[in-house]
PDB file of C-alpha atoms in Angstrom:
ATOM      1  CA  MET A 186      46.298 112.203  44.105  1.00  0.00           C
ATOM      2  CA  THR A 187      49.166 111.839  41.625  1.00  0.00           C
ATOM      3  CA  LEU A 188      52.444 110.225  42.445  1.00  0.00           C
ATOM      4  CA  GLU A 189      55.553 112.345  42.057  1.00  0.00           C
ATOM      5  CA  GLY A 190      59.170 111.430  41.333  1.00  0.00           C
ATOM      6  CA  LEU A 191      60.320 108.831  43.826  1.00  0.00           C
ATOM      7  CA  ASP A 192      56.901 107.316  44.572  1.00  0.00           C
ATOM      8  CA  GLN A 193      56.108 107.111  40.874  1.00  0.00           C
ATOM      9  CA  PHE A 194      59.394 105.305  40.241  1.00  0.00           C
ATOM     10  CA  VAL A 195      58.846 102.807  43.084  1.00  0.00           C
ATOM     11  CA  SER A 196      55.394 102.036  41.695  1.00  0.00           C
ATOM     12  CA  TYR A 197      56.885 101.543  38.219  1.00  0.00           C
ATOM     13  CA  CYS A 198      59.498  99.099  39.615  1.00  0.00           C
ATOM     14  CA  LYS A 199      56.886  96.956  41.316  1.00  0.00           C
ATOM     15  CA  ARG A 200      55.157  96.578  37.947  1.00  0.00           C
ATOM     16  CA  ILE A 201      58.197  95.682  35.833  1.00  0.00           C
ATOM     17  CA  GLN A 202      60.088  93.589  38.406  1.00  0.00           C
ATOM     18  CA  PRO A 203      57.430  91.875  40.499  1.00  0.00           C
ATOM     19  CA  GLN A 204      59.562  89.000  41.868  1.00  0.00           C
ATOM     20  CA  SER A 205      59.424  88.473  45.610  1.00  0.00           C
ATOM     21  CA  PRO A 206      62.582  88.949  47.712  1.00  0.00           C
ATOM     22  CA  GLU A 207      62.618  85.149  48.200  1.00  0.00           C
ATOM     23  CA  ASP A 208      62.589  84.540  44.425  1.00  0.00           C
ATOM     24  CA  ILE A 209      65.396  87.036  43.903  1.00  0.00           C
ATOM     25  CA  LYS A 210      67.457  85.456  46.690  1.00  0.00           C
ATOM     26  CA  ARG A 211      66.936  81.979  45.178  1.00  0.00           C
ATOM     27  CA  PHE A 212      68.104  83.261  41.805  1.00  0.00           C
ATOM     28  CA  PHE A 213      71.309  84.741  43.234  1.00  0.00           C
ATOM     29  CA  GLU A 214      71.995  81.655  45.348  1.00  0.00           C
ATOM     30  CA  GLY A 215      71.601  79.539  42.211  1.00  0.00           C
ATOM     31  CA  VAL A 216      74.334  81.515  40.476  1.00  0.00           C
ATOM     32  CA  ILE A 217      76.845  80.317  43.093  1.00  0.00           C
ATOM     33  CA  GLY A 218      76.601  76.737  41.845  1.00  0.00           C
ATOM     34  CA  PHE A 219      77.130  77.735  38.225  1.00  0.00           C
ATOM     35  CA  PRO A 220      79.677  80.567  38.116  1.00  0.00           C
ATOM     36  CA  TYR A 221      79.716  80.708  34.309  1.00  0.00           C
ATOM     37  CA  ASP A 222      79.570  84.498  34.392  1.00  0.00           C
ATOM     38  CA  LYS A 223      82.045  86.315  36.624  1.00  0.00           C
ATOM     39  CA  GLU A 224      80.050  89.544  36.536  1.00  0.00           C
ATOM     40  CA  LEU A 225      76.895  87.730  37.648  1.00  0.00           C
ATOM     41  CA  LEU A 226      78.833  85.983  40.429  1.00  0.00           C
ATOM     42  CA  LEU A 227      80.042  89.406  41.617  1.00  0.00           C
ATOM     43  CA  GLN A 228      76.449  90.678  41.532  1.00  0.00           C
ATOM     44  CA  SER A 229      75.279  87.641  43.518  1.00  0.00           C
ATOM     45  CA  TYR A 230      77.965  88.269  46.098  1.00  0.00           C
ATOM     46  CA  LEU A 231      76.908  91.892  46.429  1.00  0.00           C
ATOM     47  CA  TYR A 232      73.198  91.093  46.652  1.00  0.00           C
ATOM     48  CA  LEU A 233      73.702  88.441  49.326  1.00  0.00           C
ATOM     49  CA  ASN A 234      76.057  90.732  51.290  1.00  0.00           C
ATOM     50  CA  ILE A 235      74.527  94.145  50.507  1.00  0.00           C
ATOM     51  CA  LYS A 236      74.348  95.326  54.136  1.00  0.00           C
ATOM     52  CA  ASN A 237      78.111  94.794  54.565  1.00  0.00           C
ATOM     53  CA  PHE A 238      78.925  97.171  51.718  1.00  0.00           C
ATOM     54  CA  PHE A 239      75.987  99.553  51.385  1.00  0.00           C
ATOM     55  CA  PRO A 240      74.190  99.394  54.767  1.00  0.00           C
ATOM     56  CA  SER A 241      71.470 101.913  53.897  1.00  0.00           C
ATOM     57  CA  CYS A 242      70.107  99.700  51.074  1.00  0.00           C
ATOM     58  CA  SER A 243      66.875  98.101  52.230  1.00  0.00           C
ATOM     59  CA  GLU A 244      64.816  96.940  49.216  1.00  0.00           C
ATOM     60  CA  LEU A 245      65.917  95.900  45.740  1.00  0.00           C
ATOM     61  CA  LEU A 246      63.729  97.689  43.208  1.00  0.00           C
ATOM     62  CA  LEU A 247      65.446  96.796  39.931  1.00  0.00           C
ATOM     63  CA  PHE A 248      68.135  94.397  38.772  1.00  0.00           C
ATOM     64  CA  GLU A 249      69.720  94.630  35.301  1.00  0.00           C
ATOM     65  CA  LYS A 250      66.927  96.735  33.873  1.00  0.00           C
ATOM     66  CA  SER A 251      66.634 100.206  32.491  1.00  0.00           C
ATOM     67  CA  PRO A 252      65.234 102.539  35.135  1.00  0.00           C
ATOM     68  CA  ILE A 253      64.107 104.818  32.334  1.00  0.00           C
ATOM     69  CA  ALA A 254      61.029 102.971  31.076  1.00  0.00           C
ATOM     70  CA  ASP A 255      62.018 100.712  28.195  1.00  0.00           C
ATOM     71  CA  TYR A 256      64.818 102.923  26.940  1.00  0.00           C
ATOM     72  CA  THR A 257      67.709 100.482  27.261  1.00  0.00           C
ATOM     73  CA  ASP A 258      69.717 102.667  24.877  1.00  0.00           C
ATOM     74  CA  LEU A 259      69.847 105.203  27.728  1.00  0.00           C
ATOM     75  CA  GLY A 260      71.487 102.606  29.932  1.00  0.00           C
ATOM     76  CA  LYS A 261      70.478  99.923  32.344  1.00  0.00           C
ATOM     77  CA  CYS A 262      71.481  99.800  35.940  1.00  0.00           C
ATOM     78  CA  ASP A 263      72.844  96.725  37.670  1.00  0.00           C
ATOM     79  CA  PHE A 264      71.003  97.470  40.924  1.00  0.00           C
ATOM     80  CA  VAL A 265      68.561 100.109  42.094  1.00  0.00           C
ATOM     81  CA  TYR A 266      67.778  99.951  45.811  1.00  0.00           C
ATOM     82  CA  LEU A 267      65.419 101.887  48.007  1.00  0.00           C
ATOM     83  CA  THR A 268      67.307 103.012  51.107  1.00  0.00           C
ATOM     84  CA  SER A 269      66.135 103.015  54.703  1.00  0.00           C
ATOM     85  CA  ASP A 270      65.750 106.818  54.505  1.00  0.00           C
ATOM     86  CA  ARG A 271      63.628 106.663  51.281  1.00  0.00           C
ATOM     87  CA  ARG A 272      66.240 107.569  48.750  1.00  0.00           C
ATOM     88  CA  LEU A 273      67.386 105.640  45.712  1.00  0.00           C
ATOM     89  CA  PHE A 274      70.781 103.998  45.518  1.00  0.00           C
ATOM     90  CA  LEU A 275      72.058 103.117  42.035  1.00  0.00           C
ATOM     91  CA  ILE A 276      74.879 100.561  41.968  1.00  0.00           C
ATOM     92  CA  GLU A 277      77.018  99.547  39.016  1.00  0.00           C
ATOM     93  CA  THR A 278      79.198  96.445  39.281  1.00  0.00           C
ATOM     94  CA  LYS A 279      82.270  95.514  37.287  1.00  0.00           C
ATOM     95  CA  PHE A 280      84.411  92.391  37.418  1.00  0.00           C
ATOM     96  CA  ILE A 281      87.906  93.727  36.765  1.00  0.00           C
ATOM     97  CA  ASP A 282      90.607  91.113  36.254  1.00  0.00           C
ATOM     98  CA  THR A 283      93.321  92.237  38.665  1.00  0.00           C
ATOM     99  CA  THR A 284      95.318  89.017  38.259  1.00  0.00           C
ATOM    100  CA  ALA A 285      96.438  89.513  34.647  1.00  0.00           C
ATOM    101  CA  SER A 286      99.635  91.428  34.004  1.00  0.00           C
ATOM    102  CA  GLY A 287     101.160  93.312  31.104  1.00  0.00           C
ATOM    103  CA  ALA A 288     100.614  96.668  29.417  1.00  0.00           C
ATOM    104  CA  THR A 289      97.464  95.572  27.572  1.00  0.00           C
ATOM    105  CA  GLU A 290      95.870  94.317  30.778  1.00  0.00           C
ATOM    106  CA  ARG A 291      96.764  97.520  32.661  1.00  0.00           C
ATOM    107  CA  LYS A 292      95.136  99.512  29.865  1.00  0.00           C
ATOM    108  CA  ARG A 293      92.033  97.281  29.947  1.00  0.00           C
ATOM    109  CA  ARG A 294      91.736  97.629  33.742  1.00  0.00           C
ATOM    110  CA  ASN A 295      91.984 101.397  33.535  1.00  0.00           C
ATOM    111  CA  LYS A 296      89.337 101.475  30.796  1.00  0.00           C
ATOM    112  CA  HIS A 297      86.994  99.353  32.963  1.00  0.00           C
ATOM    113  CA  ARG A 298      87.635 101.570  35.995  1.00  0.00           C
ATOM    114  CA  ASN A 299      86.762 104.706  34.055  1.00  0.00           C
ATOM    115  CA  LYS A 300      83.757 103.131  32.364  1.00  0.00           C
ATOM    116  CA  VAL A 301      82.032 101.963  35.556  1.00  0.00           C
ATOM    117  CA  PHE A 302      82.182 105.476  37.032  1.00  0.00           C
ATOM    118  CA  GLU A 303      81.014 107.036  33.783  1.00  0.00           C
ATOM    119  CA  GLN A 304      78.084 104.594  33.634  1.00  0.00           C
ATOM    120  CA  VAL A 305      76.813 105.296  37.137  1.00  0.00           C
ATOM    121  CA  THR A 306      77.167 109.102  36.981  1.00  0.00           C
ATOM    122  CA  THR A 307      75.569 109.319  33.519  1.00  0.00           C
ATOM    123  CA  LEU A 308      72.718 107.089  34.634  1.00  0.00           C
ATOM    124  CA  LYS A 309      72.199 109.156  37.781  1.00  0.00           C
ATOM    125  CA  ASN A 310      71.807 112.346  35.724  1.00  0.00           C
ATOM    126  CA  ARG A 311      69.477 110.785  33.135  1.00  0.00           C
ATOM    127  CA  PHE A 312      67.524 109.024  35.827  1.00  0.00           C
ATOM    128  CA  GLY A 313      66.927 112.179  37.867  1.00  0.00           C
ATOM    129  CA  GLN A 314      65.803 114.128  34.824  1.00  0.00           C
ATOM    130  CA  TYR A 315      63.500 111.421  33.473  1.00  0.00           C
ATOM    131  CA  TRP A 316      61.746 110.675  36.770  1.00  0.00           C
ATOM    132  CA  ASN A 317      61.936 114.211  38.148  1.00  0.00           C
ATOM    133  CA  ILE A 318      63.826 113.014  41.208  1.00  0.00           C
ATOM    134  CA  GLN A 319      65.929 115.493  43.131  1.00  0.00           C
ATOM    135  CA  VAL A 320      69.700 114.987  43.276  1.00  0.00           C
ATOM    136  CA  GLY A 321      69.458 114.620  47.070  1.00  0.00           C
ATOM    137  CA  GLU A 322      67.173 111.603  46.617  1.00  0.00           C
ATOM    138  CA  LEU A 323      69.728 109.757  44.458  1.00  0.00           C
ATOM    139  CA  GLU A 324      72.931 108.100  45.598  1.00  0.00           C
ATOM    140  CA  CYS A 325      75.434 106.135  43.542  1.00  0.00           C
ATOM    141  CA  GLY A 326      77.754 103.277  44.245  1.00  0.00           C
ATOM    142  CA  VAL A 327      80.308 101.207  42.384  1.00  0.00           C
ATOM    143  CA  PHE A 328      81.244  97.660  43.365  1.00  0.00           C
ATOM    144  CA  THR A 329      84.181  95.882  41.726  1.00  0.00           C
ATOM    145  CA  THR A 330      86.906  93.297  42.224  1.00  0.00           C
ATOM    146  CA  ASP A 331      89.510  96.067  42.111  1.00  0.00           C
ATOM    147  CA  PRO A 332      90.529  97.765  45.383  1.00  0.00           C
ATOM    148  CA  GLU A 333      92.377 100.392  43.331  1.00  0.00           C
ATOM    149  CA  ILE A 334      89.071 102.176  42.736  1.00  0.00           C
ATOM    150  CA  ASP A 335      88.174 102.583  46.398  1.00  0.00           C
ATOM    151  CA  TRP A 336      89.312 106.235  46.475  1.00  0.00           C
ATOM    152  CA  ARG A 337      88.179 107.238  42.966  1.00  0.00           C
ATOM    153  CA  GLY A 338      84.572 108.016  43.810  1.00  0.00           C
ATOM    154  CA  ASP A 339      85.298 110.534  46.567  1.00  0.00           C
ATOM    155  CA  SER A 340      85.530 113.580  44.312  1.00  0.00           C
ATOM    156  CA  ILE A 341      82.386 112.722  42.312  1.00  0.00           C
ATOM    157  CA  ASN A 342      80.153 111.650  45.212  1.00  0.00           C
ATOM    158  CA  VAL A 343      80.137 107.938  44.351  1.00  0.00           C
ATOM    159  CA  THR A 344      80.520 105.363  47.124  1.00  0.00           C
ATOM    160  CA  THR A 345      83.058 102.741  46.060  1.00  0.00           C
ATOM    161  CA  LYS A 346      83.493  99.259  47.496  1.00  0.00           C
ATOM    162  CA  SER A 347      85.317  96.154  46.358  1.00  0.00           C
ATOM    163  CA  VAL A 348      86.009  92.494  47.055  1.00  0.00           C
ATOM    164  CA  SER A 349      89.182  90.764  45.886  1.00  0.00           C
ATOM    165  CA  ILE A 350      88.867  88.026  43.280  1.00  0.00           C
ATOM    166  CA  ARG A 351      90.445  85.644  45.793  1.00  0.00           C
ATOM    167  CA  ASP A 352      87.875  86.471  48.493  1.00  0.00           C
ATOM    168  CA  LEU A 353      85.041  86.238  45.957  1.00  0.00           C
ATOM    169  CA  GLU A 354      86.164  82.765  44.899  1.00  0.00           C
ATOM    170  CA  GLN A 355      86.618  81.602  48.503  1.00  0.00           C
ATOM    171  CA  TRP A 356      83.112  82.855  49.289  1.00  0.00           C
ATOM    172  CA  ARG A 357      81.700  80.991  46.278  1.00  0.00           C
ATOM    173  CA  ILE A 358      83.404  77.734  47.295  1.00  0.00           C
ATOM    174  CA  SER A 359      82.275  78.013  50.928  1.00  0.00           C
ATOM    175  CA  ARG A 360      78.665  78.857  49.938  1.00  0.00           C
ATOM    176  CA  LYS A 361      78.586  76.027  47.427  1.00  0.00           C
ATOM    177  CA  ALA A 362      79.904  73.577  50.067  1.00  0.00           C
ATOM    178  CA  PHE A 363      77.408  74.922  52.622  1.00  0.00           C
ATOM    179  CA  ARG A 364      74.490  74.318  50.225  1.00  0.00           C
ATOM    180  CA  HIS A 365      75.484  70.660  49.805  1.00  0.00           C
ATOM    181  CA  THR A 366      75.739  69.807  53.530  1.00  0.00           C
TER     182      THR A 366
END
């Protein structure tokens, strides 16, 4: 019996990212104490609160790896989850500084908004072709610190969610305090 498409990909993931869910959770909880990387803090927040934003996600298959064998030039995905109904959910994250003002910052924010959608849709197409996975078995999501994007994914079938920078920082402080009590 040969594995096809989705099953073949799940098997591949278990080989290249063999960490247990407990190890992955420990890693993301460790990031909270050392928020040196805002993007990684955002990813930790999403991982530890995944059901609040993308409720169908049930098992993390890949984190920050290329889902297309070792072809990182074809793109790597922030998260690839298996859903409760046996589909794949690709999620790209982007920390977008919504606090800075000025024309240059507005331009930078717009560039980041466009890029995150381009990344996830391009990856979805390449991914489906490479692994021979049907479009109906692939879903996409974008998670940022910018609520302005919440409507942008509707026309291209991308689920968009966000958390404000303020709420992200309050969460980090409360989790950090909770860990030390």
